[in-house]
Tab-separated table of C-alpha atoms in Angstrom:
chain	number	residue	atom	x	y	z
A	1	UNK	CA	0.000	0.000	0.000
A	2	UNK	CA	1.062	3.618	-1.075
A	3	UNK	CA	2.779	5.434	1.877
A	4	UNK	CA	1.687	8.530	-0.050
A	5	UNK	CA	-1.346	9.754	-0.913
A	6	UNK	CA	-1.963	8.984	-4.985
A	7	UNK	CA	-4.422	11.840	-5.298
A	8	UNK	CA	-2.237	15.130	-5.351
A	9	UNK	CA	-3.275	18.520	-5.679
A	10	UNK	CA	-5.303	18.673	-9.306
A	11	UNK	CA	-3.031	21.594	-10.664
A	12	UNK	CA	-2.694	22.543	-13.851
A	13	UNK	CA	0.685	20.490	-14.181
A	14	UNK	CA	-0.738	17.861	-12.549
A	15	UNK	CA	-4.363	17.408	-15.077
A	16	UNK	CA	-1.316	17.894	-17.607
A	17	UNK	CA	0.787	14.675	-16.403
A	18	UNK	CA	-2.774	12.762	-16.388
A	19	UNK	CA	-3.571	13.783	-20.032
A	20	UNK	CA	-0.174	13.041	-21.110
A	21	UNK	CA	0.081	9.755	-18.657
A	22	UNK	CA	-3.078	8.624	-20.039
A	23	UNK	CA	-2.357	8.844	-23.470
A	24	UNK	CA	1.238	7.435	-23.752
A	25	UNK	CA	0.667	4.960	-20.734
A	26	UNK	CA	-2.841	4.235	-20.818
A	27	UNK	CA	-3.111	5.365	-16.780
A	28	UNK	CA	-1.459	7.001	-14.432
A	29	UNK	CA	1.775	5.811	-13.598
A	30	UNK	CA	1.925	5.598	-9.458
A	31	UNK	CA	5.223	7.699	-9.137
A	32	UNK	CA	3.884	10.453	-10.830
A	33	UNK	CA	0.879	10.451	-8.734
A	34	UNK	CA	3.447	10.379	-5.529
A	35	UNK	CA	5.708	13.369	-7.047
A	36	UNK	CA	3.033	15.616	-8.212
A	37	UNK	CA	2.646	16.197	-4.456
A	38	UNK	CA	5.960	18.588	-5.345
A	39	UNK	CA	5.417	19.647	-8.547
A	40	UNK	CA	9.101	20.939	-9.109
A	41	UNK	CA	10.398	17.163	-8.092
A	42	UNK	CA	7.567	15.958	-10.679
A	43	UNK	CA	9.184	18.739	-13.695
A	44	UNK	CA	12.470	17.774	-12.977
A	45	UNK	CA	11.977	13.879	-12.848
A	46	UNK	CA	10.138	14.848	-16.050
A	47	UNK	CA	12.966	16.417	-17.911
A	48	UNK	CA	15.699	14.078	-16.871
A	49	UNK	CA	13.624	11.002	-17.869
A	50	UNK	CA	13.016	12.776	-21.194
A	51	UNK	CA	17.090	13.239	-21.730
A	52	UNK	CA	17.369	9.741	-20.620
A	53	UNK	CA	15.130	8.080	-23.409
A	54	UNK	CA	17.922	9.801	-25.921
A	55	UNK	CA	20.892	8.219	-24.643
A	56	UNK	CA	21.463	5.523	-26.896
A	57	UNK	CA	25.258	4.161	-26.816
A	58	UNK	CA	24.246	1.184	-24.604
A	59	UNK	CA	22.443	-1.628	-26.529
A	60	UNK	CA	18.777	-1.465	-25.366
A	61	UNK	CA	18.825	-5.008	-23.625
A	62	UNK	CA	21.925	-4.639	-21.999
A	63	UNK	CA	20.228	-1.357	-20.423
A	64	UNK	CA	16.923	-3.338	-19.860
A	65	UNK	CA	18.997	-6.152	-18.260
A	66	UNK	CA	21.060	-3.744	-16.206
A	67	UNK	CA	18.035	-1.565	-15.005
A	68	UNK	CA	15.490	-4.820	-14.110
A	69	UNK	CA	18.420	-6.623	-12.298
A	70	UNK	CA	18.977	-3.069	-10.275
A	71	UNK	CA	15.314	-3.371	-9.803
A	72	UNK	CA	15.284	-6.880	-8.325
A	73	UNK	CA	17.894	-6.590	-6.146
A	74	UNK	CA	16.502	-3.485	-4.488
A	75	UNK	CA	13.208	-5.316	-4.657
A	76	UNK	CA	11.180	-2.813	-6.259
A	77	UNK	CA	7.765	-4.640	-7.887
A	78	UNK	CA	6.871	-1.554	-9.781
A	79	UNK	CA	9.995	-0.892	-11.156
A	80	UNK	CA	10.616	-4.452	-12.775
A	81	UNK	CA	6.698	-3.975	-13.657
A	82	UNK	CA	7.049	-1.073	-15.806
A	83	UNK	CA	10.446	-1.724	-16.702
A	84	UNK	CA	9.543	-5.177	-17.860
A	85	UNK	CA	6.559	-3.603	-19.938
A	86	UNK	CA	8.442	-0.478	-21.454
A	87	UNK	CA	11.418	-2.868	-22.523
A	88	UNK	CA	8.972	-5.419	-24.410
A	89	UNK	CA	7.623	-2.293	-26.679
A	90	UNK	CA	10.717	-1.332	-27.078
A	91	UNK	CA	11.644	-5.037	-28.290
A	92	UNK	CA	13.529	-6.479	-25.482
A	93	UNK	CA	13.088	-10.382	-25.951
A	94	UNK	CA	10.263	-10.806	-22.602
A	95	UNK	CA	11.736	-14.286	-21.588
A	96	UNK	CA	15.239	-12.422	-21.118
A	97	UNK	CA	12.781	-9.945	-19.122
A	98	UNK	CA	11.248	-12.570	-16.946
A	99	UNK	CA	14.180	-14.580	-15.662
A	100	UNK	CA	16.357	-11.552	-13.996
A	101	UNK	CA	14.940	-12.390	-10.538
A	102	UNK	CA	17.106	-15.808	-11.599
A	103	UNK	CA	19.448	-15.098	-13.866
A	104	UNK	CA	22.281	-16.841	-12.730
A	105	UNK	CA	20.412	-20.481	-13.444
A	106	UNK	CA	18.511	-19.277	-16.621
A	107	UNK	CA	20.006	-20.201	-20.342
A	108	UNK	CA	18.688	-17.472	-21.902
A	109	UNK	CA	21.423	-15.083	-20.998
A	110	UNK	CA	25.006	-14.745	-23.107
A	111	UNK	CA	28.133	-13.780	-21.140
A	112	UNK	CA	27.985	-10.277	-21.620
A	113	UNK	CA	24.271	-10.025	-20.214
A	114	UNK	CA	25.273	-12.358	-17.546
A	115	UNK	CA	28.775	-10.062	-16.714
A	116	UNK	CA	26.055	-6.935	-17.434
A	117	UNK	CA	23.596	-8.085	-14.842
A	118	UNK	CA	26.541	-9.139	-12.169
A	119	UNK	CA	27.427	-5.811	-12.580
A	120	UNK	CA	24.232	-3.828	-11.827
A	121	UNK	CA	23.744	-5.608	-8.859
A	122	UNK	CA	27.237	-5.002	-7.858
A	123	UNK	CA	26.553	-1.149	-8.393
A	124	UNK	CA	23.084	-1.499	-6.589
A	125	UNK	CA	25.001	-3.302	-3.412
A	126	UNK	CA	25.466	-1.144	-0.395
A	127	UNK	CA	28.317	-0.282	0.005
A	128	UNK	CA	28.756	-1.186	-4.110
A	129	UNK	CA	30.826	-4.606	-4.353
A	130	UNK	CA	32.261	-3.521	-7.954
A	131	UNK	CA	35.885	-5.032	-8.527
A	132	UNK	CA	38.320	-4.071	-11.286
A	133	UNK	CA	38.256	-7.515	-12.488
A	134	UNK	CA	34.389	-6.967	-13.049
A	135	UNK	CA	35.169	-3.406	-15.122
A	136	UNK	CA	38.643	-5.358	-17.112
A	137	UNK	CA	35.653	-8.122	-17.906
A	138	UNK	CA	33.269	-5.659	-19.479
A	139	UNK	CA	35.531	-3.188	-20.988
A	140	UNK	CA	36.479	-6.235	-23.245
A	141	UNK	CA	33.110	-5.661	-25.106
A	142	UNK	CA	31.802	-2.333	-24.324
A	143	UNK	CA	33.516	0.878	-25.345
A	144	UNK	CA	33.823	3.704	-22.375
A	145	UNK	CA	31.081	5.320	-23.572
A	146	UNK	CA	28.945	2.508	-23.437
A	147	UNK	CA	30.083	1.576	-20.011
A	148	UNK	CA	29.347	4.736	-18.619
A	149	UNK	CA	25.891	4.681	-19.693
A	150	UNK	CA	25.498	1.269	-18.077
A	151	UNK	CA	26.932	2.860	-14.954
A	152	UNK	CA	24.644	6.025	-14.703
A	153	UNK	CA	21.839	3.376	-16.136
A	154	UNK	CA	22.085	1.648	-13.006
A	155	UNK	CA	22.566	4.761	-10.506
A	156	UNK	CA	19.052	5.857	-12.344
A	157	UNK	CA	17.292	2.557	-11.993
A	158	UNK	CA	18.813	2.874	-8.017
A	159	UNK	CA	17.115	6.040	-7.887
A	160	UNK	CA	13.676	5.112	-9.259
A	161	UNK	CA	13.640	2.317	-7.231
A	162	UNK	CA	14.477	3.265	-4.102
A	163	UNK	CA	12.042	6.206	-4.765
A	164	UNK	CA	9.347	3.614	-5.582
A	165	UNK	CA	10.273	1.236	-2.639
A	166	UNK	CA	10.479	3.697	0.190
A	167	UNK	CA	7.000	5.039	-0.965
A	168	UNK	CA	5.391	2.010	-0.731
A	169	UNK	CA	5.031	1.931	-4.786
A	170	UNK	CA	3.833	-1.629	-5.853
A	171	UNK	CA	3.157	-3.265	-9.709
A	172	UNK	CA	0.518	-1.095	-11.604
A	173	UNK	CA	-0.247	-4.376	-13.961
A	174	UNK	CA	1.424	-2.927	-16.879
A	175	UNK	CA	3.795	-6.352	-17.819
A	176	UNK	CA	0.295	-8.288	-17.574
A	177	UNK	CA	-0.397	-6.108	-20.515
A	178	UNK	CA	2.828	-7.305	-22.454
A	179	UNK	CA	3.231	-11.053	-21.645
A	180	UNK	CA	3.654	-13.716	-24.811
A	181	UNK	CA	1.317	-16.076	-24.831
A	182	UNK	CA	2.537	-19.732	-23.553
């Protein structure tokens, strides 16, 4: 249950975020519910997510991977819900999606999503467990540039979810929406 009211002020900005919620999401995404409580949090989350969907030197499922595993290990249900969703429209394979919580034992992975995924949750540890032999490993197929995207990728995704935990922020039923069939 929400530790935050989901029914903010209805400013302007706020019957803005629904219209534009509505439309791209089909509801109301919780957080934005939760940071419309202080509109200049909800402008600024706004504009950095904005400038985030533009970074593209990371290859998208090596982000998605990165970001859901950050997710999971912070334990954050609506993160890896909308994540999980967002990622499938944006063609992430779902079964890659849907083993994270177990990645380590699934055979869908290759070695760089596996190295990828040991990483983010190395990041995501407190105090971060990152070793130079994990960095060596993934410089050996990712340029700098690319690394540091997976690095701030997974600093975001710590964000959101931590945001999203503390809150009491829980699955919205959007990867119901985007699940393949058995």
């Amino acid at each position: 249950m929400a530790r935050i009211p989901l029914d903010p002020p209805r400013t302007r900005l706020y019957r803005l975020t629904e219209w534009y919620a509505r439309r791209t999401y089909g509801v109301v995404p919780d957080p934005f519910a939760a940071m419309a409580h202080n509109p200049r949090v909800l402008v600024t989350d706004a504009g950095f997510e904005t400038s985030l969907a533009r970074w593209n030197r990371l290859d998208r499922t090596l982000k998605a991977l990165a970001s859901m595993a950050s997710a999971v290990s912070i334990g954050c249900s609506w993160c890896v819900d909308f994540g999980s969703w967002i990622s499938t429209n944006e063609g992430v394979d779902p079964a890659k999606l849907r083993d994270v919580p177990r990645w380590r034992d699934s055979d869908v992975y290759t070695d760089l999503e596996r190295r990828v995924m040991a990483y983010a949750e190395a990041v995501t540890a407190t105090p971060p467990t990152v070793t130079d032999e994990m960095v060596d490993e993934l410089r050996r197929s990712l340029d700098d540039a690319e690394l540091v995207e997976l690095t701030m990728m997974v600093a975001v995704e710590n964000v959101r979810s931590r945001f999203n935990s503390a809150l009491g922020l829980t699955s919205q039923g959007f990867r119901d929406r985007c699940e393949v069939p058995a």
